[in-house]
Amino acid sequence: MRSTRNIPLTLACLLGVVLFSGCTKRGSMDPADPEEAPGPAEQKLAGGTLFEKHCAKCHGALGKGTDKAPAVVGEEALSRFNTAQEVFEFISKEMPKDNPGSLKEGEYWGIIAFDLKANGVDADETIGPQNASTFLLHSEGDKADDKQDAAKGDHTDDKVSSDVNE
């Protein structure tokens, strides 16, 4: 004879799965679609988790770089890029190094949002293809100064600008 005591437990589990999937849908979708884009806080949180899973093994747990890969957080981080769009174009094709281009577009944007926050750029909007070129990592003066300093061997001022979007 079958027990009916498990029916309420089974229904409760199914309800939990349905509710949970509805709550997570928004944060896992494409940042280019306003209907499905994660909010900025959700994007950064997801990006941190993704960074830990896919990036930290080479760039270090804090993103400060290792002998395998350069820093993505700190004074010299991201100095070769001008905008968040340029970062996306590079990492979406080249990263993770052991499986390039393997993440979803929204996952790359989440990692970028997390990296920017770790560098002092705490965006108050979801970062995606619609606005990534507006997130300047360095002012033009900083880039010119950086090139002159690099030619002299000085990298002390290379950093992500904290005055982004001002």
mmCIF file of C-alpha atoms in Angstrom:
data_model
loop_
_atom_site.group_PDB
_atom_site.id
_atom_site.type_symbol
_atom_site.label_atom_id
_atom_site.label_comp_id
_atom_site.label_asym_id
_atom_site.label_seq_id
_atom_site.Cartn_x
_atom_site.Cartn_y
_atom_site.Cartn_z
ATOM 1 C CA MET A 1 0.000 0.000 0.000
ATOM 2 C CA ARG A 2 1.314 3.459 -0.963
ATOM 3 C CA SER A 3 1.771 6.123 1.661
ATOM 4 C CA THR A 4 0.056 9.463 1.111
ATOM 5 C CA ARG A 5 2.281 11.209 3.676
ATOM 6 C CA ASN A 6 4.845 12.042 0.978
ATOM 7 C CA ILE A 7 2.377 13.962 -1.220
ATOM 8 C CA PRO A 8 2.527 17.218 0.814
ATOM 9 C CA LEU A 9 6.325 17.036 0.897
ATOM 10 C CA THR A 10 6.483 16.439 -2.856
ATOM 11 C CA LEU A 11 4.122 19.354 -3.531
ATOM 12 C CA ALA A 12 6.140 21.629 -1.255
ATOM 13 C CA CYS A 13 9.340 20.717 -3.109
ATOM 14 C CA LEU A 14 7.755 21.368 -6.498
ATOM 15 C CA LEU A 15 6.427 24.722 -5.318
ATOM 16 C CA GLY A 16 9.894 25.645 -4.052
ATOM 17 C CA VAL A 17 11.475 24.766 -7.397
ATOM 18 C CA VAL A 18 8.904 26.844 -9.300
ATOM 19 C CA LEU A 19 9.327 29.847 -7.003
ATOM 20 C CA PHE A 20 13.114 29.606 -7.012
ATOM 21 C CA SER A 21 13.309 29.391 -10.785
ATOM 22 C CA GLY A 22 11.112 32.481 -11.093
ATOM 23 C CA CYS A 23 13.341 34.424 -8.717
ATOM 24 C CA THR A 24 16.579 33.524 -10.468
ATOM 25 C CA LYS A 25 15.455 33.992 -14.066
ATOM 26 C CA ARG A 26 15.992 37.738 -14.167
ATOM 27 C CA GLY A 27 19.549 37.648 -12.856
ATOM 28 C CA SER A 28 20.704 35.012 -15.292
ATOM 29 C CA MET A 29 19.515 36.599 -18.506
ATOM 30 C CA ASP A 30 20.919 38.951 -21.112
ATOM 31 C CA PRO A 31 21.872 42.422 -19.824
ATOM 32 C CA ALA A 32 21.046 43.888 -23.241
ATOM 33 C CA ASP A 33 17.348 43.080 -22.816
ATOM 34 C CA PRO A 34 15.712 45.482 -20.316
ATOM 35 C CA GLU A 35 12.946 42.951 -19.623
ATOM 36 C CA GLU A 36 15.374 40.227 -18.568
ATOM 37 C CA ALA A 37 18.492 42.094 -17.460
ATOM 38 C CA PRO A 38 19.718 41.638 -13.922
ATOM 39 C CA GLY A 39 19.755 44.651 -11.654
ATOM 40 C CA PRO A 40 23.207 46.155 -10.992
ATOM 41 C CA ALA A 41 23.531 44.525 -7.557
ATOM 42 C CA GLU A 42 22.470 41.122 -8.930
ATOM 43 C CA GLN A 43 24.925 41.489 -11.797
ATOM 44 C CA LYS A 44 27.886 42.248 -9.522
ATOM 45 C CA LEU A 45 26.990 39.448 -7.132
ATOM 46 C CA ALA A 46 26.692 36.934 -9.973
ATOM 47 C CA GLY A 47 29.911 38.306 -11.450
ATOM 48 C CA GLY A 48 31.761 37.673 -8.195
ATOM 49 C CA THR A 49 30.608 34.073 -8.153
ATOM 50 C CA LEU A 50 31.588 33.651 -11.799
ATOM 51 C CA PHE A 51 34.966 35.288 -11.194
ATOM 52 C CA GLU A 52 35.654 32.849 -8.381
ATOM 53 C CA LYS A 53 34.636 29.892 -10.546
ATOM 54 C CA HIS A 54 36.277 30.836 -13.863
ATOM 55 C CA CYS A 55 38.928 33.513 -13.276
ATOM 56 C CA ALA A 56 40.478 33.202 -9.813
ATOM 57 C CA LYS A 57 42.429 30.062 -10.694
ATOM 58 C CA CYS A 58 44.681 32.201 -12.922
ATOM 59 C CA HIS A 59 44.186 35.809 -11.752
ATOM 60 C CA GLY A 60 44.159 34.965 -8.023
ATOM 61 C CA ALA A 61 41.329 34.986 -5.508
ATOM 62 C CA LEU A 62 41.556 38.762 -5.130
ATOM 63 C CA GLY A 63 42.275 39.404 -8.813
ATOM 64 C CA LYS A 64 45.743 40.793 -8.014
ATOM 65 C CA GLY A 65 47.398 38.553 -10.607
ATOM 66 C CA THR A 66 49.645 35.506 -10.401
ATOM 67 C CA ASP A 67 52.533 34.071 -12.356
ATOM 68 C CA LYS A 68 49.876 32.671 -14.742
ATOM 69 C CA ALA A 69 47.931 35.871 -15.467
ATOM 70 C CA PRO A 70 48.012 39.647 -14.906
ATOM 71 C CA ALA A 71 46.072 41.537 -12.277
ATOM 72 C CA VAL A 72 42.478 42.528 -13.005
ATOM 73 C CA VAL A 73 42.224 44.426 -9.717
ATOM 74 C CA GLY A 74 44.676 47.069 -8.554
ATOM 75 C CA GLU A 75 46.872 49.838 -9.851
ATOM 76 C CA GLU A 76 48.016 48.209 -13.093
ATOM 77 C CA ALA A 77 44.795 46.341 -13.781
ATOM 78 C CA LEU A 78 43.011 46.713 -17.103
ATOM 79 C CA SER A 79 45.435 49.451 -18.198
ATOM 80 C CA ARG A 80 45.430 48.234 -21.803
ATOM 81 C CA PHE A 81 41.691 48.901 -22.145
ATOM 82 C CA ASN A 82 39.879 52.235 -22.457
ATOM 83 C CA THR A 83 36.273 51.115 -21.903
ATOM 84 C CA ALA A 84 34.266 48.249 -20.447
ATOM 85 C CA GLN A 85 33.293 47.411 -24.053
ATOM 86 C CA GLU A 86 36.953 46.797 -24.927
ATOM 87 C CA VAL A 87 37.310 44.528 -21.903
ATOM 88 C CA PHE A 88 34.243 42.571 -23.051
ATOM 89 C CA GLU A 89 35.560 42.222 -26.606
ATOM 90 C CA PHE A 90 38.777 40.731 -25.268
ATOM 91 C CA ILE A 91 37.518 38.436 -22.522
ATOM 92 C CA SER A 92 34.537 37.093 -24.486
ATOM 93 C CA LYS A 93 36.974 35.759 -27.100
ATOM 94 C CA GLU A 94 40.034 34.923 -24.993
ATOM 95 C CA MET A 95 38.810 33.905 -21.528
ATOM 96 C CA PRO A 96 38.831 31.689 -19.621
ATOM 97 C CA LYS A 97 42.215 30.698 -21.009
ATOM 98 C CA ASP A 98 41.475 26.971 -20.702
ATOM 99 C CA ASN A 99 38.135 27.308 -22.569
ATOM 100 C CA PRO A 100 37.932 30.666 -24.437
ATOM 101 C CA GLY A 101 34.490 32.030 -25.258
ATOM 102 C CA SER A 102 32.731 29.329 -23.257
ATOM 103 C CA LEU A 103 30.647 31.582 -21.007
ATOM 104 C CA LYS A 104 27.331 33.175 -21.878
ATOM 105 C CA GLU A 105 27.335 36.843 -22.856
ATOM 106 C CA GLY A 106 25.579 37.852 -19.635
ATOM 107 C CA GLU A 107 28.174 35.968 -17.586
ATOM 108 C CA TYR A 108 31.001 37.967 -19.160
ATOM 109 C CA TRP A 109 29.131 41.218 -18.406
ATOM 110 C CA GLY A 110 28.677 40.093 -14.796
ATOM 111 C CA ILE A 111 32.404 39.446 -14.424
ATOM 112 C CA ILE A 112 33.151 42.879 -15.883
ATOM 113 C CA ALA A 113 30.708 44.553 -13.462
ATOM 114 C CA PHE A 114 32.364 42.715 -10.573
ATOM 115 C CA ASP A 115 35.885 43.651 -11.738
ATOM 116 C CA LEU A 116 34.918 47.303 -12.148
ATOM 117 C CA LYS A 117 33.470 47.369 -8.639
ATOM 118 C CA ALA A 118 36.641 45.745 -7.279
ATOM 119 C CA ASN A 119 38.552 48.600 -8.932
ATOM 120 C CA GLY A 120 36.404 51.298 -7.328
ATOM 121 C CA VAL A 121 33.913 51.765 -10.173
ATOM 122 C CA ASP A 122 30.583 50.874 -8.604
ATOM 123 C CA ALA A 123 28.097 51.266 -11.473
ATOM 124 C CA ASP A 124 24.556 52.136 -10.492
ATOM 125 C CA GLU A 125 23.196 50.480 -13.636
ATOM 126 C CA THR A 126 23.492 47.090 -15.277
ATOM 127 C CA ILE A 127 26.521 46.975 -17.588
ATOM 128 C CA GLY A 128 25.914 45.580 -21.066
ATOM 129 C CA PRO A 129 26.364 46.309 -24.757
ATOM 130 C CA GLN A 130 23.972 49.267 -24.589
ATOM 131 C CA ASN A 131 26.232 51.272 -22.258
ATOM 132 C CA ALA A 132 29.639 49.560 -21.943
ATOM 133 C CA SER A 133 31.409 52.076 -24.154
ATOM 134 C CA THR A 134 30.381 54.846 -21.731
ATOM 135 C CA PHE A 135 32.280 53.247 -18.839
ATOM 136 C CA LEU A 136 35.694 54.830 -19.319
ATOM 137 C CA LEU A 137 38.474 53.083 -17.442
ATOM 138 C CA HIS A 138 40.979 55.911 -17.894
ATOM 139 C CA SER A 139 40.732 59.513 -18.949
ATOM 140 C CA GLU A 140 42.577 60.401 -22.162
ATOM 141 C CA GLY A 141 45.133 62.371 -20.130
ATOM 142 C CA ASP A 142 45.764 59.345 -17.943
ATOM 143 C CA LYS A 143 46.344 57.141 -21.008
ATOM 144 C CA ALA A 144 48.818 59.631 -22.521
ATOM 145 C CA ASP A 145 50.627 59.911 -19.189
ATOM 146 C CA ASP A 146 50.622 56.108 -18.843
ATOM 147 C CA LYS A 147 52.216 55.690 -22.290
ATOM 148 C CA GLN A 148 54.942 58.209 -21.438
ATOM 149 C CA ASP A 149 55.517 56.579 -18.053
ATOM 150 C CA ALA A 150 55.610 53.100 -19.584
ATOM 151 C CA ALA A 151 58.231 54.246 -22.079
ATOM 152 C CA LYS A 152 60.314 55.320 -19.071
ATOM 153 C CA GLY A 153 59.575 52.046 -17.244
ATOM 154 C CA ASP A 154 57.301 53.704 -14.649
ATOM 155 C CA HIS A 155 53.962 51.980 -13.998
ATOM 156 C CA THR A 156 53.113 53.535 -10.632
ATOM 157 C CA ASP A 157 50.136 55.563 -11.886
ATOM 158 C CA ASP A 158 48.446 52.831 -13.960
ATOM 159 C CA LYS A 159 45.019 52.277 -12.429
ATOM 160 C CA VAL A 160 41.333 52.253 -13.108
ATOM 161 C CA SER A 161 40.037 55.767 -12.697
ATOM 162 C CA SER A 162 37.657 56.268 -9.786
ATOM 163 C CA ASP A 163 36.043 59.224 -11.548
ATOM 164 C CA VAL A 164 34.280 57.115 -14.176
ATOM 165 C CA ASN A 165 31.026 58.603 -15.447
ATOM 166 C CA GLU A 166 31.488 61.938 -13.729
#
